mmCIF file of C-alpha atoms in Angstrom:
data_model
loop_
_atom_site.group_PDB
_atom_site.id
_atom_site.type_symbol
_atom_site.label_atom_id
_atom_site.label_comp_id
_atom_site.label_asym_id
_atom_site.label_seq_id
_atom_site.Cartn_x
_atom_site.Cartn_y
_atom_site.Cartn_z
ATOM 1 C CA UNK A 1 41.911 175.333 61.721
ATOM 2 C CA UNK A 2 44.217 177.295 64.005
ATOM 3 C CA UNK A 3 46.027 176.025 67.088
ATOM 4 C CA UNK A 4 47.355 177.301 70.370
ATOM 5 C CA UNK A 5 50.834 175.888 70.937
ATOM 6 C CA UNK A 6 52.363 175.185 74.349
ATOM 7 C CA UNK A 7 55.289 173.310 75.880
ATOM 8 C CA UNK A 8 54.628 170.900 78.734
ATOM 9 C CA UNK A 9 57.578 169.930 80.923
ATOM 10 C CA UNK A 10 57.615 166.742 82.956
ATOM 11 C CA UNK A 11 60.095 165.260 85.421
ATOM 12 C CA UNK A 12 61.844 161.905 84.952
ATOM 13 C CA UNK A 13 59.198 160.230 87.158
ATOM 14 C CA UNK A 14 56.467 161.514 84.844
ATOM 15 C CA UNK A 15 55.118 164.175 87.190
ATOM 16 C CA UNK A 16 54.122 167.584 85.833
ATOM 17 C CA UNK A 17 56.742 170.336 86.163
ATOM 18 C CA UNK A 18 55.576 173.362 84.156
ATOM 19 C CA UNK A 19 53.700 174.546 81.094
ATOM 20 C CA UNK A 20 54.367 177.640 79.000
ATOM 21 C CA UNK A 21 52.934 179.178 75.820
ATOM 22 C CA UNK A 22 54.859 178.741 72.597
ATOM 23 C CA UNK A 23 54.712 181.161 69.683
ATOM 24 C CA UNK A 24 56.382 179.328 66.793
ATOM 25 C CA UNK A 25 57.899 181.143 63.852
ATOM 26 C CA UNK A 26 56.458 179.280 60.878
ATOM 27 C CA UNK A 27 58.225 181.531 58.361
ATOM 28 C CA UNK A 28 61.282 179.318 57.644
ATOM 29 C CA UNK A 29 59.135 176.178 57.409
ATOM 30 C CA UNK A 30 56.733 177.884 55.012
ATOM 31 C CA UNK A 31 59.588 179.213 52.876
ATOM 32 C CA UNK A 32 61.028 175.707 52.591
ATOM 33 C CA UNK A 33 57.693 174.094 51.685
ATOM 34 C CA UNK A 34 57.014 176.797 49.101
ATOM 35 C CA UNK A 35 60.426 176.164 47.539
ATOM 36 C CA UNK A 36 59.757 172.414 47.462
ATOM 37 C CA UNK A 37 56.590 173.206 45.500
ATOM 38 C CA UNK A 38 58.624 175.277 43.057
ATOM 39 C CA UNK A 39 61.127 172.437 42.616
ATOM 40 C CA UNK A 40 58.336 170.068 41.631
ATOM 41 C CA UNK A 41 56.736 172.602 39.318
ATOM 42 C CA UNK A 42 53.584 172.834 41.428
ATOM 43 C CA UNK A 43 53.969 176.435 42.593
ATOM 44 C CA UNK A 44 55.078 179.513 40.659
ATOM 45 C CA UNK A 45 58.668 180.712 41.283
ATOM 46 C CA UNK A 46 57.742 183.571 43.585
ATOM 47 C CA UNK A 47 59.456 184.361 46.890
ATOM 48 C CA UNK A 48 57.148 185.067 49.793
ATOM 49 C CA UNK A 49 57.355 184.895 53.570
ATOM 50 C CA UNK A 50 53.601 184.478 53.973
ATOM 51 C CA UNK A 51 53.016 181.629 56.443
ATOM 52 C CA UNK A 52 51.341 178.457 55.288
ATOM 53 C CA UNK A 53 48.737 176.432 57.129
ATOM 54 C CA UNK A 54 50.354 174.435 59.941
ATOM 55 C CA UNK A 55 48.683 171.520 61.682
ATOM 56 C CA UNK A 56 50.027 168.975 64.141
ATOM 57 C CA UNK A 57 50.345 165.258 63.586
ATOM 58 C CA UNK A 58 49.612 163.730 66.946
ATOM 59 C CA UNK A 59 52.282 161.705 68.702
ATOM 60 C CA UNK A 60 51.927 157.959 68.166
ATOM 61 C CA UNK A 61 52.613 157.158 71.819
ATOM 62 C CA UNK A 62 50.262 159.669 73.440
ATOM 63 C CA UNK A 63 47.827 161.150 70.929
ATOM 64 C CA UNK A 64 46.303 164.629 71.182
ATOM 65 C CA UNK A 65 47.276 167.171 72.380
ATOM 66 C CA UNK A 66 50.885 165.925 72.149
ATOM 67 C CA UNK A 67 52.593 166.703 68.842
ATOM 68 C CA UNK A 68 54.653 164.103 67.004
ATOM 69 C CA UNK A 69 55.317 166.056 63.805
ATOM 70 C CA UNK A 70 54.132 169.111 61.895
ATOM 71 C CA UNK A 71 52.324 169.367 58.574
ATOM 72 C CA UNK A 72 52.757 172.541 56.526
ATOM 73 C CA UNK A 73 50.562 173.306 53.503
ATOM 74 C CA UNK A 74 51.102 176.039 50.904
ATOM 75 C CA UNK A 75 48.480 176.834 48.284
ATOM 76 C CA UNK A 76 48.967 178.566 44.955
ATOM 77 C CA UNK A 77 46.750 181.518 44.240
ATOM 78 C CA UNK A 78 44.187 180.917 41.545
ATOM 79 C CA UNK A 79 44.756 177.334 40.430
ATOM 80 C CA UNK A 80 44.079 175.505 43.695
ATOM 81 C CA UNK A 81 47.400 173.637 43.780
ATOM 82 C CA UNK A 82 48.433 172.691 47.316
ATOM 83 C CA UNK A 83 51.851 171.456 48.448
ATOM 84 C CA UNK A 84 52.069 169.640 51.776
ATOM 85 C CA UNK A 85 55.192 168.588 53.622
ATOM 86 C CA UNK A 86 55.774 167.005 57.013
ATOM 87 C CA UNK A 87 58.583 168.339 59.181
ATOM 88 C CA UNK A 88 59.832 166.935 62.499
ATOM 89 C CA UNK A 89 58.777 168.529 65.758
ATOM 90 C CA UNK A 90 62.499 169.120 66.374
ATOM 91 C CA UNK A 91 61.957 172.208 64.178
ATOM 92 C CA UNK A 92 60.866 173.849 67.444
ATOM 93 C CA UNK A 93 63.842 172.620 69.468
ATOM 94 C CA UNK A 94 65.771 175.896 69.762
ATOM 95 C CA UNK A 95 62.659 177.787 70.822
ATOM 96 C CA UNK A 96 61.737 175.098 73.356
ATOM 97 C CA UNK A 97 65.253 175.146 74.838
ATOM 98 C CA UNK A 98 65.171 178.941 75.137
ATOM 99 C CA UNK A 99 61.757 178.790 76.788
ATOM 100 C CA UNK A 100 62.926 176.151 79.274
ATOM 101 C CA UNK A 101 65.927 178.284 80.194
ATOM 102 C CA UNK A 102 63.697 181.308 80.766
ATOM 103 C CA UNK A 103 61.492 179.256 83.099
ATOM 104 C CA UNK A 104 64.557 178.160 85.042
ATOM 105 C CA UNK A 105 65.796 181.758 85.250
ATOM 106 C CA UNK A 106 62.377 182.852 86.540
ATOM 107 C CA UNK A 107 62.529 180.247 89.323
ATOM 108 C CA UNK A 108 59.684 178.111 87.969
ATOM 109 C CA UNK A 109 62.102 175.179 87.739
ATOM 110 C CA UNK A 110 64.525 174.130 90.448
ATOM 111 C CA UNK A 111 68.249 174.772 89.763
ATOM 112 C CA UNK A 112 69.684 171.827 87.838
ATOM 113 C CA UNK A 113 66.292 170.123 87.552
ATOM 114 C CA UNK A 114 65.981 167.632 84.691
ATOM 115 C CA UNK A 115 62.811 167.986 82.636
ATOM 116 C CA UNK A 116 61.457 166.491 79.432
ATOM 117 C CA UNK A 117 59.537 168.779 77.043
ATOM 118 C CA UNK A 118 56.520 167.838 74.944
ATOM 119 C CA UNK A 119 54.978 170.211 72.423
ATOM 120 C CA UNK A 120 51.188 170.443 72.674
ATOM 121 C CA UNK A 121 48.571 171.939 70.354
ATOM 122 C CA UNK A 122 44.928 172.743 70.992
ATOM 123 C CA UNK A 123 42.573 173.767 68.175
ATOM 124 C CA UNK A 124 40.826 177.115 68.209
ATOM 125 C CA UNK A 125 38.479 178.795 65.778
ATOM 126 C CA UNK A 126 40.331 180.657 63.076
ATOM 127 C CA UNK A 127 40.082 184.403 63.441
ATOM 128 C CA UNK A 128 38.360 186.289 60.669
ATOM 129 C CA UNK A 129 40.768 187.107 57.877
ATOM 130 C CA UNK A 130 41.521 190.743 57.117
ATOM 131 C CA UNK A 131 42.762 189.934 53.620
ATOM 132 C CA UNK A 132 46.273 190.080 52.224
ATOM 133 C CA UNK A 133 47.007 193.411 53.876
ATOM 134 C CA UNK A 134 47.322 193.897 57.615
ATOM 135 C CA UNK A 135 46.523 197.245 59.207
ATOM 136 C CA UNK A 136 49.002 198.649 61.711
ATOM 137 C CA UNK A 137 48.493 202.095 63.196
ATOM 138 C CA UNK A 138 46.210 203.153 60.361
ATOM 139 C CA UNK A 139 48.565 201.950 57.617
ATOM 140 C CA UNK A 140 47.888 198.974 55.347
ATOM 141 C CA UNK A 141 50.908 196.666 55.137
ATOM 142 C CA UNK A 142 51.056 194.066 52.373
ATOM 143 C CA UNK A 143 53.923 191.903 51.171
ATOM 144 C CA UNK A 144 54.996 192.352 47.558
ATOM 145 C CA UNK A 145 55.923 188.912 46.190
ATOM 146 C CA UNK A 146 59.267 188.788 44.402
ATOM 147 C CA UNK A 147 59.902 186.557 41.396
ATOM 148 C CA UNK A 148 62.657 183.989 41.785
ATOM 149 C CA UNK A 149 64.979 184.437 38.807
ATOM 150 C CA UNK A 150 65.546 181.048 37.178
ATOM 151 C CA UNK A 151 67.485 180.053 34.085
ATOM 152 C CA UNK A 152 66.064 177.133 32.159
ATOM 153 C CA UNK A 153 68.980 174.720 31.827
ATOM 154 C CA UNK A 154 69.470 170.988 31.476
ATOM 155 C CA UNK A 155 71.017 169.660 34.687
ATOM 156 C CA UNK A 156 72.581 166.855 32.627
ATOM 157 C CA UNK A 157 75.030 169.382 31.143
ATOM 158 C CA UNK A 158 76.279 170.149 34.670
ATOM 159 C CA UNK A 159 76.393 166.516 35.733
ATOM 160 C CA UNK A 160 78.615 165.608 32.770
ATOM 161 C CA UNK A 161 81.253 168.048 34.071
ATOM 162 C CA UNK A 162 80.811 167.367 37.781
ATOM 163 C CA UNK A 163 82.853 165.161 40.068
ATOM 164 C CA UNK A 164 80.567 162.324 41.237
ATOM 165 C CA UNK A 165 79.576 162.391 44.901
ATOM 166 C CA UNK A 166 77.972 159.761 47.067
ATOM 167 C CA UNK A 167 74.394 160.582 47.990
ATOM 168 C CA UNK A 168 72.462 158.934 50.778
ATOM 169 C CA UNK A 169 69.509 156.883 49.633
ATOM 170 C CA UNK A 170 66.439 159.051 49.375
ATOM 171 C CA UNK A 171 68.469 162.287 49.482
ATOM 172 C CA UNK A 172 66.214 165.115 48.316
ATOM 173 C CA UNK A 173 68.481 168.111 48.956
ATOM 174 C CA UNK A 174 68.789 170.818 46.337
ATOM 175 C CA UNK A 175 71.670 170.039 43.936
ATOM 176 C CA UNK A 176 74.522 172.550 44.187
ATOM 177 C CA UNK A 177 77.426 172.781 41.745
ATOM 178 C CA UNK A 178 80.604 174.378 43.122
ATOM 179 C CA UNK A 179 83.657 175.013 40.898
ATOM 180 C CA UNK A 180 86.932 173.572 42.171
ATOM 181 C CA UNK A 181 88.497 177.016 41.873
ATOM 182 C CA UNK A 182 86.039 178.465 44.395
ATOM 183 C CA UNK A 183 86.929 175.753 46.913
ATOM 184 C CA UNK A 184 90.649 176.328 46.350
ATOM 185 C CA UNK A 185 90.276 180.084 46.896
ATOM 186 C CA UNK A 186 88.338 179.529 50.128
ATOM 187 C CA UNK A 187 90.935 177.021 51.313
ATOM 188 C CA UNK A 188 93.791 179.447 50.630
ATOM 189 C CA UNK A 189 92.040 182.262 52.498
ATOM 190 C CA UNK A 190 91.371 179.919 55.409
ATOM 191 C CA UNK A 191 95.025 178.900 55.620
ATOM 192 C CA UNK A 192 96.099 182.554 55.551
ATOM 193 C CA UNK A 193 93.666 183.446 58.365
ATOM 194 C CA UNK A 194 95.572 181.334 60.876
ATOM 195 C CA UNK A 195 93.876 181.101 64.276
ATOM 196 C CA UNK A 196 90.815 183.248 63.548
ATOM 197 C CA UNK A 197 87.719 182.518 61.528
ATOM 198 C CA UNK A 198 87.357 183.921 58.047
ATOM 199 C CA UNK A 199 84.640 183.702 55.440
ATOM 200 C CA UNK A 200 82.988 185.182 52.414
ATOM 201 C CA UNK A 201 79.991 185.375 50.120
ATOM 202 C CA UNK A 202 79.134 183.004 47.290
ATOM 203 C CA UNK A 203 77.533 184.321 44.107
ATOM 204 C CA UNK A 204 75.777 182.309 41.450
ATOM 205 C CA UNK A 205 72.634 181.472 39.510
ATOM 206 C CA UNK A 206 69.540 179.379 40.025
ATOM 207 C CA UNK A 207 68.580 177.030 37.210
ATOM 208 C CA UNK A 208 65.439 175.066 36.491
ATOM 209 C CA UNK A 209 65.363 171.888 34.462
ATOM 210 C CA UNK A 210 61.672 171.527 33.513
ATOM 211 C CA UNK A 211 62.220 167.997 32.190
ATOM 212 C CA UNK A 212 62.921 166.578 35.675
ATOM 213 C CA UNK A 213 61.515 168.929 37.129
ATOM 214 C CA UNK A 214 64.219 170.344 39.413
ATOM 215 C CA UNK A 215 65.772 173.605 40.583
ATOM 216 C CA UNK A 216 69.517 173.587 41.183
ATOM 217 C CA UNK A 217 72.176 176.089 42.241
ATOM 218 C CA UNK A 218 75.306 177.028 40.307
ATOM 219 C CA UNK A 219 77.958 178.813 42.356
ATOM 220 C CA UNK A 220 80.109 180.980 40.119
ATOM 221 C CA UNK A 221 82.400 182.921 42.472
ATOM 222 C CA UNK A 222 83.368 183.624 46.049
ATOM 223 C CA UNK A 223 84.087 187.084 47.395
ATOM 224 C CA UNK A 224 85.958 187.394 50.699
ATOM 225 C CA UNK A 225 83.923 189.156 53.370
ATOM 226 C CA UNK A 226 85.468 192.531 54.172
ATOM 227 C CA UNK A 227 85.134 194.610 57.354
ATOM 228 C CA UNK A 228 84.312 191.544 59.465
ATOM 229 C CA UNK A 229 84.772 191.073 63.202
ATOM 230 C CA UNK A 230 86.862 187.902 63.310
ATOM 231 C CA UNK A 231 87.661 185.897 66.436
ATOM 232 C CA UNK A 232 88.934 182.401 67.071
ATOM 233 C CA UNK A 233 85.434 180.959 67.422
ATOM 234 C CA UNK A 234 83.247 183.541 65.698
ATOM 235 C CA UNK A 235 82.935 185.692 62.612
ATOM 236 C CA UNK A 236 80.524 188.604 62.341
ATOM 237 C CA UNK A 237 79.462 190.200 59.080
ATOM 238 C CA UNK A 238 79.039 193.945 59.650
ATOM 239 C CA UNK A 239 76.804 196.290 57.616
ATOM 240 C CA UNK A 240 79.964 197.314 55.760
ATOM 241 C CA UNK A 241 80.557 193.633 54.877
ATOM 242 C CA UNK A 242 77.155 193.376 53.227
ATOM 243 C CA UNK A 243 77.589 196.687 51.404
ATOM 244 C CA UNK A 244 80.979 195.622 50.030
ATOM 245 C CA UNK A 245 79.569 192.282 48.870
ATOM 246 C CA UNK A 246 76.686 193.968 47.057
ATOM 247 C CA UNK A 247 79.100 196.412 45.429
ATOM 248 C CA UNK A 248 81.262 193.493 44.258
ATOM 249 C CA UNK A 249 78.233 191.663 42.868
ATOM 250 C CA UNK A 250 77.112 194.706 40.902
ATOM 251 C CA UNK A 251 80.651 195.422 39.657
ATOM 252 C CA UNK A 252 80.918 191.899 38.228
ATOM 253 C CA UNK A 253 77.934 192.661 35.968
ATOM 254 C CA UNK A 254 76.967 189.000 35.489
ATOM 255 C CA UNK A 255 73.416 189.075 36.865
ATOM 256 C CA UNK A 256 74.461 186.845 39.743
ATOM 257 C CA UNK A 257 72.625 186.616 43.014
ATOM 258 C CA UNK A 258 73.787 185.921 46.549
ATOM 259 C CA UNK A 259 73.234 182.175 46.865
ATOM 260 C CA UNK A 260 75.399 181.181 49.797
ATOM 261 C CA UNK A 261 78.208 182.032 52.203
ATOM 262 C CA UNK A 262 81.228 180.205 53.501
ATOM 263 C CA UNK A 263 83.429 180.321 56.575
ATOM 264 C CA UNK A 264 86.356 178.499 58.143
ATOM 265 C CA UNK A 265 86.857 177.001 61.614
ATOM 266 C CA UNK A 266 90.447 177.069 62.921
ATOM 267 C CA UNK A 267 91.924 173.828 64.203
ATOM 268 C CA UNK A 268 90.630 173.885 67.776
ATOM 269 C CA UNK A 269 92.160 170.503 68.583
ATOM 270 C CA UNK A 270 95.617 170.711 67.034
ATOM 271 C CA UNK A 271 97.428 170.282 70.351
ATOM 272 C CA UNK A 272 95.193 167.523 71.714
ATOM 273 C CA UNK A 273 96.202 163.834 71.780
ATOM 274 C CA UNK A 274 94.798 161.772 68.928
ATOM 275 C CA UNK A 275 92.657 159.573 71.188
ATOM 276 C CA UNK A 276 91.022 162.665 72.674
ATOM 277 C CA UNK A 277 90.413 164.183 69.254
ATOM 278 C CA UNK A 278 88.525 161.073 68.186
ATOM 279 C CA UNK A 279 85.974 161.749 70.940
ATOM 280 C CA UNK A 280 85.823 165.532 70.605
ATOM 281 C CA UNK A 281 82.875 167.152 68.838
ATOM 282 C CA UNK A 282 85.037 170.173 67.996
ATOM 283 C CA UNK A 283 87.257 167.997 65.795
ATOM 284 C CA UNK A 284 84.516 167.611 63.198
ATOM 285 C CA UNK A 285 82.374 169.688 60.895
ATOM 286 C CA UNK A 286 79.696 171.472 62.906
ATOM 287 C CA UNK A 287 77.686 174.673 62.991
ATOM 288 C CA UNK A 288 78.011 176.682 66.183
ATOM 289 C CA UNK A 289 75.116 178.665 67.647
ATOM 290 C CA UNK A 290 76.719 181.815 66.203
ATOM 291 C CA UNK A 291 76.879 180.186 62.761
ATOM 292 C CA UNK A 292 73.181 179.321 62.938
ATOM 293 C CA UNK A 293 72.316 182.877 63.936
ATOM 294 C CA UNK A 294 74.332 184.268 61.033
ATOM 295 C CA UNK A 295 72.704 181.864 58.595
ATOM 296 C CA UNK A 296 69.289 183.267 59.554
ATOM 297 C CA UNK A 297 70.293 186.277 57.443
ATOM 298 C CA UNK A 298 70.329 183.960 54.412
ATOM 299 C CA UNK A 299 66.642 183.254 54.747
ATOM 300 C CA UNK A 300 65.650 181.664 51.425
ATOM 301 C CA UNK A 301 65.463 177.896 51.029
ATOM 302 C CA UNK A 302 68.034 177.840 48.208
ATOM 303 C CA UNK A 303 70.622 179.791 50.238
ATOM 304 C CA UNK A 304 73.099 177.401 51.817
ATOM 305 C CA UNK A 305 76.356 177.554 53.769
ATOM 306 C CA UNK A 306 79.764 176.080 53.043
ATOM 307 C CA UNK A 307 81.986 175.236 56.016
#
């Protein structure tokens, strides 16, 4: 079943303010669910951006058409295996905020008006499928799935050499092993950068331990990003930055892949009184809007960011 998605805005007194269509990008959610299926050994290790089936879970307090969470399902071709995951409706937060701002800019909301958004979904009949290939301007466009290169390795051999870390109960994040030397290099580069941001690329390998089953990431090296546009509160990787990183990866000749990136935030609060720093969100680890936008370029579920 397919759905039409909208955002309904209400005022603090509960009265209706506005409604606008929403066109969610299900790509990142589908990529994550597909990777979760790979981790559990239920789906083949193949990268694909093909969207899964997305359905709403109705809000407990209001029911349909108000959405309380999202269910994403990915099926494996041929063997009928299906992986389902539930993700919070906050997945749509950035898009909802942008839509609300556009309504305010268009004059459909009063200046400074406070509104509360609710995501809504209404079922529609699924359009007839045109197969795996979509036709655009007379051309057939089809995605070519790419295999995810995995090394079969016992994760126990990594754990024996790793420094223990405290994990929250129920933590299901992908395990990542980072050499101390990589952290020390990044720290030294950060100190040398002074009052501007700096960063780099992280190379490594993906491993699969079939006995668990689990997929985990081994970071093997960091390469400083060259040709960047660095400011006090922003770093931009240019096309030349990406080209230099790829050249460095190939020159190393170790069959590594680009698994992550790192960057450094200068001390924004160094001159502030201690009591003010304790209340300041800038005096903590956080991802800025620019950081989030940059991370969109690292679009696979196993690609992470080190701050």
